[in-house]
PDB file of C-alpha atoms in Angstrom:
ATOM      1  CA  UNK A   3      21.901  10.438  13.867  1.00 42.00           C
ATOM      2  CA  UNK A   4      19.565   7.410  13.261  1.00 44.00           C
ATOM      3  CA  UNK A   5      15.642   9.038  12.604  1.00 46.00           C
ATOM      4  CA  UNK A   6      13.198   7.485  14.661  1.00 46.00           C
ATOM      5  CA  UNK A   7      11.102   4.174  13.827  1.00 44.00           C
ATOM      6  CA  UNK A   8       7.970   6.022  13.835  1.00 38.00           C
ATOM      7  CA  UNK A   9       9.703   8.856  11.828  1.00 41.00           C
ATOM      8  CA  UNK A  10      11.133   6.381   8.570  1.00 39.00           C
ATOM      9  CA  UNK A  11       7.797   5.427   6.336  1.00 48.00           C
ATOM     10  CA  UNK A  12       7.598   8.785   4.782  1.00 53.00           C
ATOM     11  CA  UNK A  13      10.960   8.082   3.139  1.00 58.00           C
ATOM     12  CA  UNK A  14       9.908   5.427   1.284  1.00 54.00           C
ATOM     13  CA  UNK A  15       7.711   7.838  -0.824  1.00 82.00           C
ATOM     14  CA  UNK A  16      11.919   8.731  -2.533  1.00 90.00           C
ATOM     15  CA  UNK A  17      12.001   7.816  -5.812  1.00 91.00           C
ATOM     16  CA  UNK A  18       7.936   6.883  -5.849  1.00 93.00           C
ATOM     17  CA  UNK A  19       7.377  10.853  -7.108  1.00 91.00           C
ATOM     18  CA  UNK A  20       5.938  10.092 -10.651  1.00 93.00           C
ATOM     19  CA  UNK A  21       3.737   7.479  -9.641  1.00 95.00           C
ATOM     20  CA  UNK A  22       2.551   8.881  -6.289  1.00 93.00           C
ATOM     21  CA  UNK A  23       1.187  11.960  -9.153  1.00 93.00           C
ATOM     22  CA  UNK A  24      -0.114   9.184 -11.584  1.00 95.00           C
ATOM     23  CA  UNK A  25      -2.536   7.887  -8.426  1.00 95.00           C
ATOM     24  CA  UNK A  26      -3.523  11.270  -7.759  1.00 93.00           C
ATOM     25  CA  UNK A  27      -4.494  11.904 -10.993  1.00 94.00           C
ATOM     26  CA  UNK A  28      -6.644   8.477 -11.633  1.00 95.00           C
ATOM     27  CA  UNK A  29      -8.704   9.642  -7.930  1.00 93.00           C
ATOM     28  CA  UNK A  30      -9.045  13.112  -9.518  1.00 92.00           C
ATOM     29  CA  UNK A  31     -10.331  11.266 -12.073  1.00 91.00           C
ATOM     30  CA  UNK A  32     -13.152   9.676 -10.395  1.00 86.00           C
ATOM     31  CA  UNK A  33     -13.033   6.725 -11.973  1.00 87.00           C
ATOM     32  CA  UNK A  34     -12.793   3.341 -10.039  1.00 95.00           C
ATOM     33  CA  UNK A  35      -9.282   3.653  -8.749  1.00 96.00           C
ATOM     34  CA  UNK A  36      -5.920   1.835  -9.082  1.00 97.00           C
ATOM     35  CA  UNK A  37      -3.929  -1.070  -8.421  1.00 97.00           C
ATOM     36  CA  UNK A  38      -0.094  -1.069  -6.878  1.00 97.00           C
ATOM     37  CA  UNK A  39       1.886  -4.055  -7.843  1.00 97.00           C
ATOM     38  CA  UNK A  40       4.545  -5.284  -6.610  1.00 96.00           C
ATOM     39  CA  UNK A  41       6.753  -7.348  -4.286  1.00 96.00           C
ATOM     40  CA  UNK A  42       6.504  -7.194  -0.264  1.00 94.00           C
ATOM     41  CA  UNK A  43       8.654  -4.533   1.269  1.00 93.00           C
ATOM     42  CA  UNK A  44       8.529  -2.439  -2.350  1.00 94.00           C
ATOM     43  CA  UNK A  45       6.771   0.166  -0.878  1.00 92.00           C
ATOM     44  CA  UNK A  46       2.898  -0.728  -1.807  1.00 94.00           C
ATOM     45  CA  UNK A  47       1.320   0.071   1.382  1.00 93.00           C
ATOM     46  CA  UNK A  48       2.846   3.659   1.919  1.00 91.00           C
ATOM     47  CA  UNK A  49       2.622   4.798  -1.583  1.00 93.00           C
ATOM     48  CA  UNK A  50      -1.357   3.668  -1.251  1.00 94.00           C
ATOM     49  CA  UNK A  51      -1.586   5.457   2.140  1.00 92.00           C
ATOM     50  CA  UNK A  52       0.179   8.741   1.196  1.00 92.00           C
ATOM     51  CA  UNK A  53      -2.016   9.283  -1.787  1.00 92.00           C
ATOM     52  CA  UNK A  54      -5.540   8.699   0.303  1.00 92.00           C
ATOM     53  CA  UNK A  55      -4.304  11.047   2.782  1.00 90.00           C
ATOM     54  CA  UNK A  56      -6.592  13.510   0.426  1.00 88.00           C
ATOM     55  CA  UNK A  57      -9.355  15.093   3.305  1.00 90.00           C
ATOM     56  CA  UNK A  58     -11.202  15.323   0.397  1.00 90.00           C
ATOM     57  CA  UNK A  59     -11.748  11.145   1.127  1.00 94.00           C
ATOM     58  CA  UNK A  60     -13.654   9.140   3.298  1.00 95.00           C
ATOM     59  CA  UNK A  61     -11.043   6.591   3.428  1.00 95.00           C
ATOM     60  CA  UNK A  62     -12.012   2.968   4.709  1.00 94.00           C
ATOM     61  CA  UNK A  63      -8.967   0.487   5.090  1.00 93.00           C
ATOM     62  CA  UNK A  64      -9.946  -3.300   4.570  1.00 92.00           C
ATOM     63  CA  UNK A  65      -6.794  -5.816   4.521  1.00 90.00           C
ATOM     64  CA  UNK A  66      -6.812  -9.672   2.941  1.00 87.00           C
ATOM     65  CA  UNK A  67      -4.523 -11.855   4.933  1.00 85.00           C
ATOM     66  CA  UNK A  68      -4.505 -15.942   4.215  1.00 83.00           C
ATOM     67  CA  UNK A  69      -6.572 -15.952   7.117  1.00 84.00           C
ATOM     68  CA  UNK A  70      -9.528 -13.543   6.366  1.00 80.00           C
ATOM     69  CA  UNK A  71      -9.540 -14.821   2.739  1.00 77.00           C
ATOM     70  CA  UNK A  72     -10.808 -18.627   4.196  1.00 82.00           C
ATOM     71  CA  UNK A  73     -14.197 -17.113   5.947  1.00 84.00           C
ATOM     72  CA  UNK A  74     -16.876 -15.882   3.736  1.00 81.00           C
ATOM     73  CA  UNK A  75     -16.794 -11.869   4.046  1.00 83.00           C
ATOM     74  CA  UNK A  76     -14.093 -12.446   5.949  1.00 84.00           C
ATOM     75  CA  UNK A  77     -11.794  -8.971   5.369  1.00 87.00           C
ATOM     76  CA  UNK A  78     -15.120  -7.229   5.809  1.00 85.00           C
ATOM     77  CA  UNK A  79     -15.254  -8.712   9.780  1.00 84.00           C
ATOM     78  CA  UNK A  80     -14.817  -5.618  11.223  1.00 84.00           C
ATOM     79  CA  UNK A  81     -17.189  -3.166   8.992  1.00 84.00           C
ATOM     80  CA  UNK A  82     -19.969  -6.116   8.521  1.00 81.00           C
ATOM     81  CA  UNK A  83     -20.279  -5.989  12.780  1.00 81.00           C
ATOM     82  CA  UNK A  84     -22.012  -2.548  12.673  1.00 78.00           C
ATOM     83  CA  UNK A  85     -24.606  -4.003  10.232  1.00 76.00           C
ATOM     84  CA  UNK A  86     -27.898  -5.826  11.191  1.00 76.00           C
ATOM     85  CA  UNK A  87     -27.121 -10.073  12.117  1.00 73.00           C
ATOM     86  CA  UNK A  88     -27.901 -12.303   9.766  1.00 68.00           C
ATOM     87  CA  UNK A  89     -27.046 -10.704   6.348  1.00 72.00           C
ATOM     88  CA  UNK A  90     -23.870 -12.993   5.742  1.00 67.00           C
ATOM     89  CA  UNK A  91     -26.367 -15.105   4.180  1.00 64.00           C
ATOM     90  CA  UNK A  92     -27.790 -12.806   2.270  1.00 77.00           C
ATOM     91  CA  UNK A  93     -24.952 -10.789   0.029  1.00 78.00           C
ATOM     92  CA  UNK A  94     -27.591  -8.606  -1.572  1.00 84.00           C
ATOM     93  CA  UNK A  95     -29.343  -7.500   1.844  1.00 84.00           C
ATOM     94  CA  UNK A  96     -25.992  -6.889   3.401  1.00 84.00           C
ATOM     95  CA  UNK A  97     -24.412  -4.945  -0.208  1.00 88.00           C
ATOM     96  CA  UNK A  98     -26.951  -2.471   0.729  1.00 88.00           C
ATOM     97  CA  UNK A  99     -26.950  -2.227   4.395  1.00 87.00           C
ATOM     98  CA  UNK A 100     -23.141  -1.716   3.951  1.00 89.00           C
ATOM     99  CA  UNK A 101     -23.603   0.726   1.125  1.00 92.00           C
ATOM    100  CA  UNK A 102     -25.479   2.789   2.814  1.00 92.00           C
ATOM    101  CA  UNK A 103     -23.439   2.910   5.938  1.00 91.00           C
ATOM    102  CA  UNK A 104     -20.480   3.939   4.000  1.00 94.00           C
ATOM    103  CA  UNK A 105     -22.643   6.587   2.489  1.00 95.00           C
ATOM    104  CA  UNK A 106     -23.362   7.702   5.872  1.00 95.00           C
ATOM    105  CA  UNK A 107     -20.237   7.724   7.580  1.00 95.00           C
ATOM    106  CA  UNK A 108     -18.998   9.687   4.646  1.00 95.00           C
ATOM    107  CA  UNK A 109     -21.007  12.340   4.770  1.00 95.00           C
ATOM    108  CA  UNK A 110     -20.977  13.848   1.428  1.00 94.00           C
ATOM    109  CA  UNK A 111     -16.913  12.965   1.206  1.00 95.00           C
ATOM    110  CA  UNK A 112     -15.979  10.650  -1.841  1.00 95.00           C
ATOM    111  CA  UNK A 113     -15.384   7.079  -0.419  1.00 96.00           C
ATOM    112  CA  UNK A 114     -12.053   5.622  -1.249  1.00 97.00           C
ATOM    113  CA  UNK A 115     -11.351   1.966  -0.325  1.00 96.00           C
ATOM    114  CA  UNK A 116      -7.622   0.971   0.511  1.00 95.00           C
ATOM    115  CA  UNK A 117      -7.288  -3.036   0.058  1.00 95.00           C
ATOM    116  CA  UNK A 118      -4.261  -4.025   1.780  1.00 94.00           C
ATOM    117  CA  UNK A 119      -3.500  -7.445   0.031  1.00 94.00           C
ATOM    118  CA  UNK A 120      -6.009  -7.625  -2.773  1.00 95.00           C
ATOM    119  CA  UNK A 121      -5.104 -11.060  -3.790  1.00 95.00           C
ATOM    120  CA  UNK A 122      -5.860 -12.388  -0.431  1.00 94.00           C
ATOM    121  CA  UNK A 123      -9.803 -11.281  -0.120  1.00 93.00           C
ATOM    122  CA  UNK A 124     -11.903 -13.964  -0.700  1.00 92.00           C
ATOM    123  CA  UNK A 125     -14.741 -14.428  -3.052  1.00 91.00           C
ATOM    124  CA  UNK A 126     -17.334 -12.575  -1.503  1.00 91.00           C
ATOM    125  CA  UNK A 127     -15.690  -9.812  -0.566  1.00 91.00           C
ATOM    126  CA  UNK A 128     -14.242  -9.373  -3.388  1.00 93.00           C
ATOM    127  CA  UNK A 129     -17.732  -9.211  -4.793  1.00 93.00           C
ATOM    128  CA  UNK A 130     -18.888  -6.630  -2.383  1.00 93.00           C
ATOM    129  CA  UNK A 131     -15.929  -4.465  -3.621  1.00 95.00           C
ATOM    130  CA  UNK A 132     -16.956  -4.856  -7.287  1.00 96.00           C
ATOM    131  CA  UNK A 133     -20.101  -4.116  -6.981  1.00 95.00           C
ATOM    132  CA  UNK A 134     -19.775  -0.736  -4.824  1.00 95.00           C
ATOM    133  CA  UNK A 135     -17.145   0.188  -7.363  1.00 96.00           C
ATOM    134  CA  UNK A 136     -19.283  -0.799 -10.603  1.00 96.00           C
ATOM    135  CA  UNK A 137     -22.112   1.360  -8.559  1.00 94.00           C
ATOM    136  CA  UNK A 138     -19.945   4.407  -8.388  1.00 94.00           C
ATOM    137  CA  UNK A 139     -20.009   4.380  -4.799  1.00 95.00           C
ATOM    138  CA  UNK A 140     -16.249   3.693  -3.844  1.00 96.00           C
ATOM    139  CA  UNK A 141     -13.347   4.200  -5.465  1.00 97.00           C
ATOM    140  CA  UNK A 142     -10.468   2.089  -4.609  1.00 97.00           C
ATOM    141  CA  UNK A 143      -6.524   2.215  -4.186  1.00 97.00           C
ATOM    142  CA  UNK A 144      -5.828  -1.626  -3.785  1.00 97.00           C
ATOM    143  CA  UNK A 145      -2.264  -3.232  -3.237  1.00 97.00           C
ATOM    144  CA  UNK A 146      -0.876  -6.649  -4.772  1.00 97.00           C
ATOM    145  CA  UNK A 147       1.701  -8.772  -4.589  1.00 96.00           C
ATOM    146  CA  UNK A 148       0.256 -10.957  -6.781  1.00 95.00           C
ATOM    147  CA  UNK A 149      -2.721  -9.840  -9.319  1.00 95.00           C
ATOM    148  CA  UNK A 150      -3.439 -12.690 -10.585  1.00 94.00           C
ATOM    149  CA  UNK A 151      -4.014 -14.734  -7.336  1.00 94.00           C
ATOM    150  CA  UNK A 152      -6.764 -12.319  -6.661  1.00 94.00           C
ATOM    151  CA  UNK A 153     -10.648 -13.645  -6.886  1.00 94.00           C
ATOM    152  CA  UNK A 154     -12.204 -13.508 -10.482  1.00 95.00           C
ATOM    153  CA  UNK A 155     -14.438 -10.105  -9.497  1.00 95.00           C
ATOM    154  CA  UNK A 156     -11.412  -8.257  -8.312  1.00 96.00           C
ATOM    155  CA  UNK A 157      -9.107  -9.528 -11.106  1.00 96.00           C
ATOM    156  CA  UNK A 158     -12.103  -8.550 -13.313  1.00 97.00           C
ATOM    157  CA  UNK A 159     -12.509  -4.814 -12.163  1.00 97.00           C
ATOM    158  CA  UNK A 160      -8.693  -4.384 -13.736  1.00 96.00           C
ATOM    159  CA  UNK A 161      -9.181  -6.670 -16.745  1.00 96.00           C
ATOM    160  CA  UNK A 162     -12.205  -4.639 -17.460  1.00 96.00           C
ATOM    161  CA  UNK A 163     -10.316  -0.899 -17.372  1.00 95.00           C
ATOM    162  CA  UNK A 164     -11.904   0.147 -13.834  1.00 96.00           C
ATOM    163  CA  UNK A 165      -8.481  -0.319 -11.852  1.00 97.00           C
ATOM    164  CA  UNK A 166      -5.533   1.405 -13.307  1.00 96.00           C
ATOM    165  CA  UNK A 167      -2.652  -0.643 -12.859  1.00 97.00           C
ATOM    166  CA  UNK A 168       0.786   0.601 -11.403  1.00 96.00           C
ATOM    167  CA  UNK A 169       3.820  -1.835 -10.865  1.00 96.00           C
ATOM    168  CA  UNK A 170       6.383  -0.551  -8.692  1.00 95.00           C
ATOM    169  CA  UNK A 171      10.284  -1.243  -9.823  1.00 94.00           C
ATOM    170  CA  UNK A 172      12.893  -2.104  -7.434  1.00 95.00           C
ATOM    171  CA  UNK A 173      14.901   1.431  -6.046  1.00 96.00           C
ATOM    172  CA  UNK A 174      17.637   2.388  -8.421  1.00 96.00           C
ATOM    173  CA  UNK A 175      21.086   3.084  -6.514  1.00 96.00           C
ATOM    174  CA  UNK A 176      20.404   6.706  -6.453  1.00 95.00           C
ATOM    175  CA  UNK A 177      16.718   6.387  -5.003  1.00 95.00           C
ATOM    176  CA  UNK A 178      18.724   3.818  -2.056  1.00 95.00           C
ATOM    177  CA  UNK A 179      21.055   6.521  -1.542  1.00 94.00           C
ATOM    178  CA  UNK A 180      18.436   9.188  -0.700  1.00 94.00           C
ATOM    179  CA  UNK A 181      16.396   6.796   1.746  1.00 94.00           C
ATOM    180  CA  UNK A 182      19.551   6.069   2.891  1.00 91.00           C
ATOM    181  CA  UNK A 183      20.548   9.761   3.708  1.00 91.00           C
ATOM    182  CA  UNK A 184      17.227  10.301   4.875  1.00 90.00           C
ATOM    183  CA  UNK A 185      17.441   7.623   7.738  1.00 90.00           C
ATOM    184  CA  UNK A 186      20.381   8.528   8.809  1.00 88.00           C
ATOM    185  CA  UNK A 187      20.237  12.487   8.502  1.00 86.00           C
ATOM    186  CA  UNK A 188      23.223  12.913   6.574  1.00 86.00           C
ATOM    187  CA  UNK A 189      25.437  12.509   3.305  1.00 90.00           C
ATOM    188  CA  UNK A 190      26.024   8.831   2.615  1.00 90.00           C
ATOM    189  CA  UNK A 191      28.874   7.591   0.268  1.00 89.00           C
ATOM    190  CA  UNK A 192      28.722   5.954  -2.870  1.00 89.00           C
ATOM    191  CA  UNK A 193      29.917   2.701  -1.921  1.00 89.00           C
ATOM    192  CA  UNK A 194      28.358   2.528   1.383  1.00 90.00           C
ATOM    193  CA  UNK A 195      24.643   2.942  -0.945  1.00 93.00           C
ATOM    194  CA  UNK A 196      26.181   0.643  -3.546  1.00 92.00           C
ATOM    195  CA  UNK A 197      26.896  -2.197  -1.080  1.00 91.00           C
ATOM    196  CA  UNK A 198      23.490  -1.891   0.433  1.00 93.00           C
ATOM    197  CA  UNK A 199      21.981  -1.791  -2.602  1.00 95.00           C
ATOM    198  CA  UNK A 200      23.717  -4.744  -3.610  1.00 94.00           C
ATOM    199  CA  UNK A 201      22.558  -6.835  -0.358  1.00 93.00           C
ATOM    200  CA  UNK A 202      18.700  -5.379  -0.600  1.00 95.00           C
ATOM    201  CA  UNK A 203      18.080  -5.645  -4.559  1.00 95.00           C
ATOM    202  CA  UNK A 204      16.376  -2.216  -4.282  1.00 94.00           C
ATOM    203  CA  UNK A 205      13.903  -3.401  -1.978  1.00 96.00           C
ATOM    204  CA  UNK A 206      12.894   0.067   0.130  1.00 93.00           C
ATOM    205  CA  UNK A 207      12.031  -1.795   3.428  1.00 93.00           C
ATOM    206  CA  UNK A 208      14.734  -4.226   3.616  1.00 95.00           C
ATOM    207  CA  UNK A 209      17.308  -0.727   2.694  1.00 94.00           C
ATOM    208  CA  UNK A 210      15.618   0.506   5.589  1.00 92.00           C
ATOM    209  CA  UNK A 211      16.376  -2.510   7.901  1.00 94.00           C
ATOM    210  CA  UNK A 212      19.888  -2.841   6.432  1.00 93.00           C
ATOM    211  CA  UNK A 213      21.023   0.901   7.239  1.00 92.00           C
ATOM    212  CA  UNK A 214      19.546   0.810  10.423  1.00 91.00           C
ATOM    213  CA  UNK A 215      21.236  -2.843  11.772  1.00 90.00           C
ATOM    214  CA  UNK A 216      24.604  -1.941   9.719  1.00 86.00           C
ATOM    215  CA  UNK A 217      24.575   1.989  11.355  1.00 84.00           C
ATOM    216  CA  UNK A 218      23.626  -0.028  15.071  1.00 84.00           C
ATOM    217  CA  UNK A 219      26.716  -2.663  14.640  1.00 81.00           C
ATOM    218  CA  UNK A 220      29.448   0.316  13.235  1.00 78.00           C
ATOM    219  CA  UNK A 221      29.155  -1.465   9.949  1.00 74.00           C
ATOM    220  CA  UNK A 222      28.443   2.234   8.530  1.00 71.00           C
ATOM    221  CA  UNK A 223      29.798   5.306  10.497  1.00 64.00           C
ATOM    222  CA  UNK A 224      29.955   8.696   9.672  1.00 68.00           C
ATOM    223  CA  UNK A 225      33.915  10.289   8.940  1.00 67.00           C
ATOM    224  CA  UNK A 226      34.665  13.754   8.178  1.00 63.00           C
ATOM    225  CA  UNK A 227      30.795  14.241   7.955  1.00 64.00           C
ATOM    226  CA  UNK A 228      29.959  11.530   5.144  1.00 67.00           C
ATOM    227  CA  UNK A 229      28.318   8.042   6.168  1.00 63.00           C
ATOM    228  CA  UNK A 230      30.595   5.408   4.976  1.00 61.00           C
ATOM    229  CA  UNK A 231      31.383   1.435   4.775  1.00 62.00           C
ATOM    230  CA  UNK A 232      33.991   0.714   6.966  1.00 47.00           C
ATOM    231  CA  UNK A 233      35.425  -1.664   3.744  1.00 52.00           C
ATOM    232  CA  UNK A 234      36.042   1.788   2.204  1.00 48.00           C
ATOM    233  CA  UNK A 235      38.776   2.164   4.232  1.00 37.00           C
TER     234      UNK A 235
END
């Protein structure tokens, strides 16, 4: 039995153990926060969401897209329309308005930034981040396809030892296995993983699209109580 959509994400957190500990140790920390690295569909944006699930945060999500990163401030849209008009042209005025609204909002709780999309933020944002950060008033769990696409003050914060960086490796066979078994709520065979495995390159979200689609078309069916490839037979 196939889990439900809404039910899959907190699978991809298999094989992501050691380094969903290593971000909860940099936020214990309390320094400026981390970095995730890696290809889309590796896992980036779960892992990042998972470890700021701490209610010891006052977590604030702001996401880069090629689209926000052409307007000045333009991943801050949303945060920046609760401040007093007219600060866009004024980046010191509106660091502090937005500072302290943060502040406020937190109330007393540690503010953690997630940056969906790091590379994509554009110059002024990325400022705004580096400067709350340098400040000690955020810390921030960022995600990256891409590092070195991202604007010089963001790139800078990692360069410089503020952002711990974490690249995230493709799933071994074992770790597809276990997402697999997870989707699908039972054992899964060896070559059914390995020929998934094989098509997704150890690429969580497309593993998760593949079982589902292959487990929909009777490409993988369960027999005598083990998920397998019907080429096994």
């Amino acid at each position: 039995m196939l889990l439900e959509d809404t039910e899959v994400p907190h699978c991809l957190l298999i094989g992501r153990a050691k380094v969903f500990a290593l971000l909860g140790e940099v936020l214990q920390a309390g320094q400026g926060g981390a970095v995730v690295v890696g290809p889309e569909g590796i896992g980036k944006t779960v892992l990042v969401q998972a470890a700021a699930a701490d209610p010891a945060f006052y977590a604030v999500t702001i996401r880069g897209s090629r689209e926000s990163g052409k307007t000045p401030f333009g991943a801050l849209a949303w945060l920046i329309a609760d401040l007093p008009e007219g600060l866009n042209s004024r980046p010191a005025h509106l660091l502090h308005e937005l500072e302290q609204l943060l502040l406020e909002r937190a109330a007393g709780k540690r503010i953690l930034l997630l940056l969906d999309g790091a590379e994509h933020l554009d110059e002024l944002t990325a400022m705004v981040v580096s400067q709350l950060v340098r400040r000690s008033i955020v810390m921030v769990l960022a995600t990256a396809e891409n590092l070195f696409q991202s604007a010089a003050e963001f790139h800078a914060l990692w360069t410089e030892g503020l952002l711990f960086r974490v690249d995230l490796a493709a799933f071994t066979l074992d770790d597809t296995r276990q997402l697999m078994q997870s989707i699908l709520q039972g054992p899964v065979s060896s070559a059914a993983a390995r020929a998934v495995q094989r098509h997704a390159g150890g690429n969580p979200r497309l593993v998760t699209l593949l079982t589902r689609e292959q487990a929909d078309e009777g490409v993988l069916a369960e027999q005598n109580g083990v998920v397998i490839d019907y080429g096994e037979i």
